[in-house]
GROMACS .gro file of N, CA, C and O in nm:
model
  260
    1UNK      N    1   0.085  -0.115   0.000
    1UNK     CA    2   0.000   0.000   0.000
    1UNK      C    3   0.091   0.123   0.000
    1UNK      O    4   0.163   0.149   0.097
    2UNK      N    5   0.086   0.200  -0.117
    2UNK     CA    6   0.154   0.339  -0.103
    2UNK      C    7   0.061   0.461  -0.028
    2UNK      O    8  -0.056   0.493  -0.047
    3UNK      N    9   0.163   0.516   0.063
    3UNK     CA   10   0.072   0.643   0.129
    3UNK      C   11   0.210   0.702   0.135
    3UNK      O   12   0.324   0.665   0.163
    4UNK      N   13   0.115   0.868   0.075
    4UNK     CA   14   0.197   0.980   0.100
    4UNK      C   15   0.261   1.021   0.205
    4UNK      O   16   0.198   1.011   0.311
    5UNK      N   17   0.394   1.076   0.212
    5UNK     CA   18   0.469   1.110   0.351
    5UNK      C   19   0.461   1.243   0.417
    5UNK      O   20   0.388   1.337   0.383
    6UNK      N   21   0.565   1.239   0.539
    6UNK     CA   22   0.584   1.189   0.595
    6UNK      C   23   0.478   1.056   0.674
    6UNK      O   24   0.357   1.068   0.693
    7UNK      N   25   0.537   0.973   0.698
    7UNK     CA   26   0.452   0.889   0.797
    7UNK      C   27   0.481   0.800   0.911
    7UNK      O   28   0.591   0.747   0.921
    8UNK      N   29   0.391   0.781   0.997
    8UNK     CA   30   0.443   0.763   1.158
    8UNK      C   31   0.341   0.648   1.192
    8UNK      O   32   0.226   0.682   1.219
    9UNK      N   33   0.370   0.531   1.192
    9UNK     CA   34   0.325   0.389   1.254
    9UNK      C   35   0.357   0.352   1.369
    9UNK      O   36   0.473   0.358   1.409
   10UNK      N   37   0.253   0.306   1.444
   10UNK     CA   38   0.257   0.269   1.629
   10UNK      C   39   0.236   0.084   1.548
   10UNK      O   40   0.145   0.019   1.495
   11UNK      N   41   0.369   0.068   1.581
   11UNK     CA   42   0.341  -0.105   1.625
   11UNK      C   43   0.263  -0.143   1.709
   11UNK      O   44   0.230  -0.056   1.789
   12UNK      N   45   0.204  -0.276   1.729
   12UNK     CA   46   0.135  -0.374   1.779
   12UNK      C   47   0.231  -0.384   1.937
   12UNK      O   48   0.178  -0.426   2.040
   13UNK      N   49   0.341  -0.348   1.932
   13UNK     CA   50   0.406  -0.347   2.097
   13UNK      C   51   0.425  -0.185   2.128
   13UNK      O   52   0.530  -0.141   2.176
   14UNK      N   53   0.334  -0.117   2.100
   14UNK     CA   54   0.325   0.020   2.099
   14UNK      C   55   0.468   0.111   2.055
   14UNK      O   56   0.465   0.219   2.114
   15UNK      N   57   0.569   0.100   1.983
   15UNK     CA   58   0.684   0.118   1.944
   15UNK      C   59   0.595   0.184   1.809
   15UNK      O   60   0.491   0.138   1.761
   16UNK      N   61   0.684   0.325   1.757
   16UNK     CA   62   0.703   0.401   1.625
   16UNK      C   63   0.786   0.357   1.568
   16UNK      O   64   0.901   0.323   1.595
   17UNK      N   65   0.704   0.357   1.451
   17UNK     CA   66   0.855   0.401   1.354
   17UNK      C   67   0.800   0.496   1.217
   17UNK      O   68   0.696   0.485   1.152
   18UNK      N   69   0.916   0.591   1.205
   18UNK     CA   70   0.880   0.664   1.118
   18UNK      C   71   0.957   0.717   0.983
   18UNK      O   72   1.077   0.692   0.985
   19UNK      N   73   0.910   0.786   0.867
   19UNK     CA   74   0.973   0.776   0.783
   19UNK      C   75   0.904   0.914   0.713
   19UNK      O   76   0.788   0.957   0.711
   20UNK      N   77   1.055   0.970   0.646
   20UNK     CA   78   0.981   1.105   0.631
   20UNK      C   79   1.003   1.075   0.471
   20UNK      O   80   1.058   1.176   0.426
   21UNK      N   81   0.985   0.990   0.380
   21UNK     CA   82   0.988   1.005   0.222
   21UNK      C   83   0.867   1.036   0.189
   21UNK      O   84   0.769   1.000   0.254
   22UNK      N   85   0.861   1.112   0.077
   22UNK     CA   86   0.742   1.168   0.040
   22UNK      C   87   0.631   1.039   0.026
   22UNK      O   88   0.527   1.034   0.092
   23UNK      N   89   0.681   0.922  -0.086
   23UNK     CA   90   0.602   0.846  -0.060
   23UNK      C   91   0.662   0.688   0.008
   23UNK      O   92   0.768   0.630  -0.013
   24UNK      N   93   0.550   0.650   0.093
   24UNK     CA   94   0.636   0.518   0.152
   24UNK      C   95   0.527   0.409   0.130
   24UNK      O   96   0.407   0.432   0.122
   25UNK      N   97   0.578   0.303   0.121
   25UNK     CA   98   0.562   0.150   0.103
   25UNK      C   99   0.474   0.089   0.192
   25UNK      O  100   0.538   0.152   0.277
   26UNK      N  101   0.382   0.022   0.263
   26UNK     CA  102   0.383  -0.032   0.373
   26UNK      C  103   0.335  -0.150   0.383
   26UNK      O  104   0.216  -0.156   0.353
   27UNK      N  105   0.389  -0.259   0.418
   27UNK     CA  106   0.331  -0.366   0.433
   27UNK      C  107   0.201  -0.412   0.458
   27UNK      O  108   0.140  -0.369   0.556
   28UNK      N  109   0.153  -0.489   0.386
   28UNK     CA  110   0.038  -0.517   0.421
   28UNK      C  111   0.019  -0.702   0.431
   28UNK      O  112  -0.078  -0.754   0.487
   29UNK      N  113   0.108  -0.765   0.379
   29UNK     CA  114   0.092  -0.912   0.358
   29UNK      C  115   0.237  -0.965   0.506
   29UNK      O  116   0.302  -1.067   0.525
   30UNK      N  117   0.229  -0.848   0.569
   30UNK     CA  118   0.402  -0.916   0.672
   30UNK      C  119   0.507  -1.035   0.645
   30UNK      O  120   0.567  -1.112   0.719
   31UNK      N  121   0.503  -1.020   0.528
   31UNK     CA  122   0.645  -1.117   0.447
   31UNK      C  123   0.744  -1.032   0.423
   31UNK      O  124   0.835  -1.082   0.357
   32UNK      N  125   0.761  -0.894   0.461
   32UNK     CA  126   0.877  -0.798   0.454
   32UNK      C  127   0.938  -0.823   0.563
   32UNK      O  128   0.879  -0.826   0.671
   33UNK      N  129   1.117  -0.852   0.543
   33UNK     CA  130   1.188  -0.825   0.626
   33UNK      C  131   1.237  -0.731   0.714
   33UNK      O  132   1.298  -0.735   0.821
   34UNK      N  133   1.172  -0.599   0.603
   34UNK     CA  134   1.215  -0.492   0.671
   34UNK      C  135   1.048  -0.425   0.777
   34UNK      O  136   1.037  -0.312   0.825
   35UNK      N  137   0.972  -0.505   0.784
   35UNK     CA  138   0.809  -0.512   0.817
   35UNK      C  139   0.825  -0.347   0.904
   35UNK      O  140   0.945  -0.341   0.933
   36UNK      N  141   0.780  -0.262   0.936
   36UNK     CA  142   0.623  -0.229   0.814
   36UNK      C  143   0.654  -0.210   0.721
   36UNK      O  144   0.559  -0.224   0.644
   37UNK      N  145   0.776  -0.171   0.652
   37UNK     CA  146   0.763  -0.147   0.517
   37UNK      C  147   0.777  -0.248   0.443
   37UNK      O  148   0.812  -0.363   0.469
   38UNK      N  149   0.733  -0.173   0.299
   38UNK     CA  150   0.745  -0.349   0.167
   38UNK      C  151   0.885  -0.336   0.126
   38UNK      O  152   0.927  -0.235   0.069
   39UNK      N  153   0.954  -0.434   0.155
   39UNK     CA  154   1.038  -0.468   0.083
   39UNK      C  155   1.016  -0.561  -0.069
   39UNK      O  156   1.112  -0.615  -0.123
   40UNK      N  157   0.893  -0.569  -0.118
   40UNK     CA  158   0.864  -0.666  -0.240
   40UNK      C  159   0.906  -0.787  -0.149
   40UNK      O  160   1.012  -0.808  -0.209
   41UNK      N  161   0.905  -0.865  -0.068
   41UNK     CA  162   0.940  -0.980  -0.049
   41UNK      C  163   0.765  -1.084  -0.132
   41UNK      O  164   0.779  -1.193  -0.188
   42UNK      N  165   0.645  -1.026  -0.120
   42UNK     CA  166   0.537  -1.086  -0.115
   42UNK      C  167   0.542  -1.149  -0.291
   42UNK      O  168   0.457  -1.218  -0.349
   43UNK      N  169   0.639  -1.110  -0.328
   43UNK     CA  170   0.650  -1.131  -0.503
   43UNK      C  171   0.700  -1.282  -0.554
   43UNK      O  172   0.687  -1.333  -0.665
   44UNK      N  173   0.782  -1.352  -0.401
   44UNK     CA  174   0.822  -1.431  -0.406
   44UNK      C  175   0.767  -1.552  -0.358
   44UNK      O  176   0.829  -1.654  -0.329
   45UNK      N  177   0.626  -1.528  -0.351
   45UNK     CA  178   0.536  -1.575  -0.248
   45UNK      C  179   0.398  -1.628  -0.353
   45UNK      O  180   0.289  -1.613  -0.298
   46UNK      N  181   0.395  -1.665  -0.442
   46UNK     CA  182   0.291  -1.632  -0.555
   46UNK      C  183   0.167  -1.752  -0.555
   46UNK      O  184   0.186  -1.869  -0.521
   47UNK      N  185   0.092  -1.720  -0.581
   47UNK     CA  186  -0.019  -1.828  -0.553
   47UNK      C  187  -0.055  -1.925  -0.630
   47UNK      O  188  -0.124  -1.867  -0.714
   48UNK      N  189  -0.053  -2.033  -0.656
   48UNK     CA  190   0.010  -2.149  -0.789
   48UNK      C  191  -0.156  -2.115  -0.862
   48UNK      O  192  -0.273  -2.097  -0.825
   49UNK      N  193  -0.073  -2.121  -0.987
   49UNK     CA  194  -0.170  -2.070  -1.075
   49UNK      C  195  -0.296  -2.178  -1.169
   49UNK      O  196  -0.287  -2.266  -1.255
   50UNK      N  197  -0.411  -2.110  -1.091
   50UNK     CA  198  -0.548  -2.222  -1.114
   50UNK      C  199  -0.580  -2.272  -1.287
   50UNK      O  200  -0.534  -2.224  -1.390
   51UNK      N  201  -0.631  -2.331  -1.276
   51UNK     CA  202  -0.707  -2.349  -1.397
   51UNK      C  203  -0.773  -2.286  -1.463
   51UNK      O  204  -0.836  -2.210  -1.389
   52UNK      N  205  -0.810  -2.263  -1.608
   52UNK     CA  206  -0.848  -2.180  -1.691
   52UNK      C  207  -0.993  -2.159  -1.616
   52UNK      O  208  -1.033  -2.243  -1.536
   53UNK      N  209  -1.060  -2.056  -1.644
   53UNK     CA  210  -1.220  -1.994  -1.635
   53UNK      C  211  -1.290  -2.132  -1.690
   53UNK      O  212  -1.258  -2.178  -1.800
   54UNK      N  213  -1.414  -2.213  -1.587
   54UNK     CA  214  -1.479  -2.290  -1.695
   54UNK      C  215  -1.439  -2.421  -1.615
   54UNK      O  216  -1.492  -2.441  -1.506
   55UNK      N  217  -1.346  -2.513  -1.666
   55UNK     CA  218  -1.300  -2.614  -1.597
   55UNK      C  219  -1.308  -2.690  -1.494
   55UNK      O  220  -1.304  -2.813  -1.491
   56UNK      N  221  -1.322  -2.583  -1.368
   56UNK     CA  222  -1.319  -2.614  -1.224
   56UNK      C  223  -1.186  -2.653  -1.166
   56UNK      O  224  -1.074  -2.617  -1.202
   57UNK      N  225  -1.231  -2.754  -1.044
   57UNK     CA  226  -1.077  -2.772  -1.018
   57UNK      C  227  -1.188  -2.758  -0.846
   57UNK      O  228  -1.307  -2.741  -0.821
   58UNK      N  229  -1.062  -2.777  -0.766
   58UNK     CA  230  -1.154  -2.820  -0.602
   58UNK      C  231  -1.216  -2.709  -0.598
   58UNK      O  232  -1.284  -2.728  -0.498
   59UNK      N  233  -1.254  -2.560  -0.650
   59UNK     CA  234  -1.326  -2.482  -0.611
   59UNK      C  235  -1.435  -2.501  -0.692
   59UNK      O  236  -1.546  -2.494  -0.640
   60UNK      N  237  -1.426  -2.518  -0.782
   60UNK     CA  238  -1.555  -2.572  -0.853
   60UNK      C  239  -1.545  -2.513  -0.995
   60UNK      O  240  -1.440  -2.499  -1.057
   61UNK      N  241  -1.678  -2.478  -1.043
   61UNK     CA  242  -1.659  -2.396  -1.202
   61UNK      C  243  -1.622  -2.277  -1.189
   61UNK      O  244  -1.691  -2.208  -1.114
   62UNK      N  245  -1.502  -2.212  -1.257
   62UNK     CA  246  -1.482  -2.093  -1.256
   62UNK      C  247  -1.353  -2.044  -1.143
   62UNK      O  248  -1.306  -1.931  -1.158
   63UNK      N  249  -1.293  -2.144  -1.018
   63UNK     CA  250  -1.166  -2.153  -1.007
   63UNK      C  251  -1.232  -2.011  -0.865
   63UNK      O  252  -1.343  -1.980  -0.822
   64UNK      N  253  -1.076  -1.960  -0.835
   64UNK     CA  254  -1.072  -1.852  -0.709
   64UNK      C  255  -1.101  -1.736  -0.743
   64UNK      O  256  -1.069  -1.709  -0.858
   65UNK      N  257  -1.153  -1.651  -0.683
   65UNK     CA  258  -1.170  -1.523  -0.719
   65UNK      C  259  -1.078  -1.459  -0.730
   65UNK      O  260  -1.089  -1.341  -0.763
   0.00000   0.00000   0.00000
């Protein structure tokens, strides 16, 4: 998720962290190493790719949304 800067996040153990770039990154899937921000790690993470439209497959006709 991109949001305009500066910006200032309260962790979950009440700890900031902040970052004054105009625009910043922020995690949203927590597979970043550098968590809150995105490091693109979630790119490496990819969801095996379903079956054509039509076919089915264990979700049925028409596959995952």
């Amino acid at each position: 998720m991109l949001i305009e800067g500066p910006v200032e996040i309260v962790r979950e153990d009440g700890s900031t962290v902040t970052s004054d770039r105009f625009v910043v990154a922020v995690c949203t899937c927590r597979r970043s190493r550098m968590y809150p921000w995105c490091d693109t790690s979630h790119r490496r993470h990819r969801r095996p790719v379903s079956p054509p439209s039509g076919e089915g497959g264990p979700e049925g006709p028409g596959g995952r949304c």
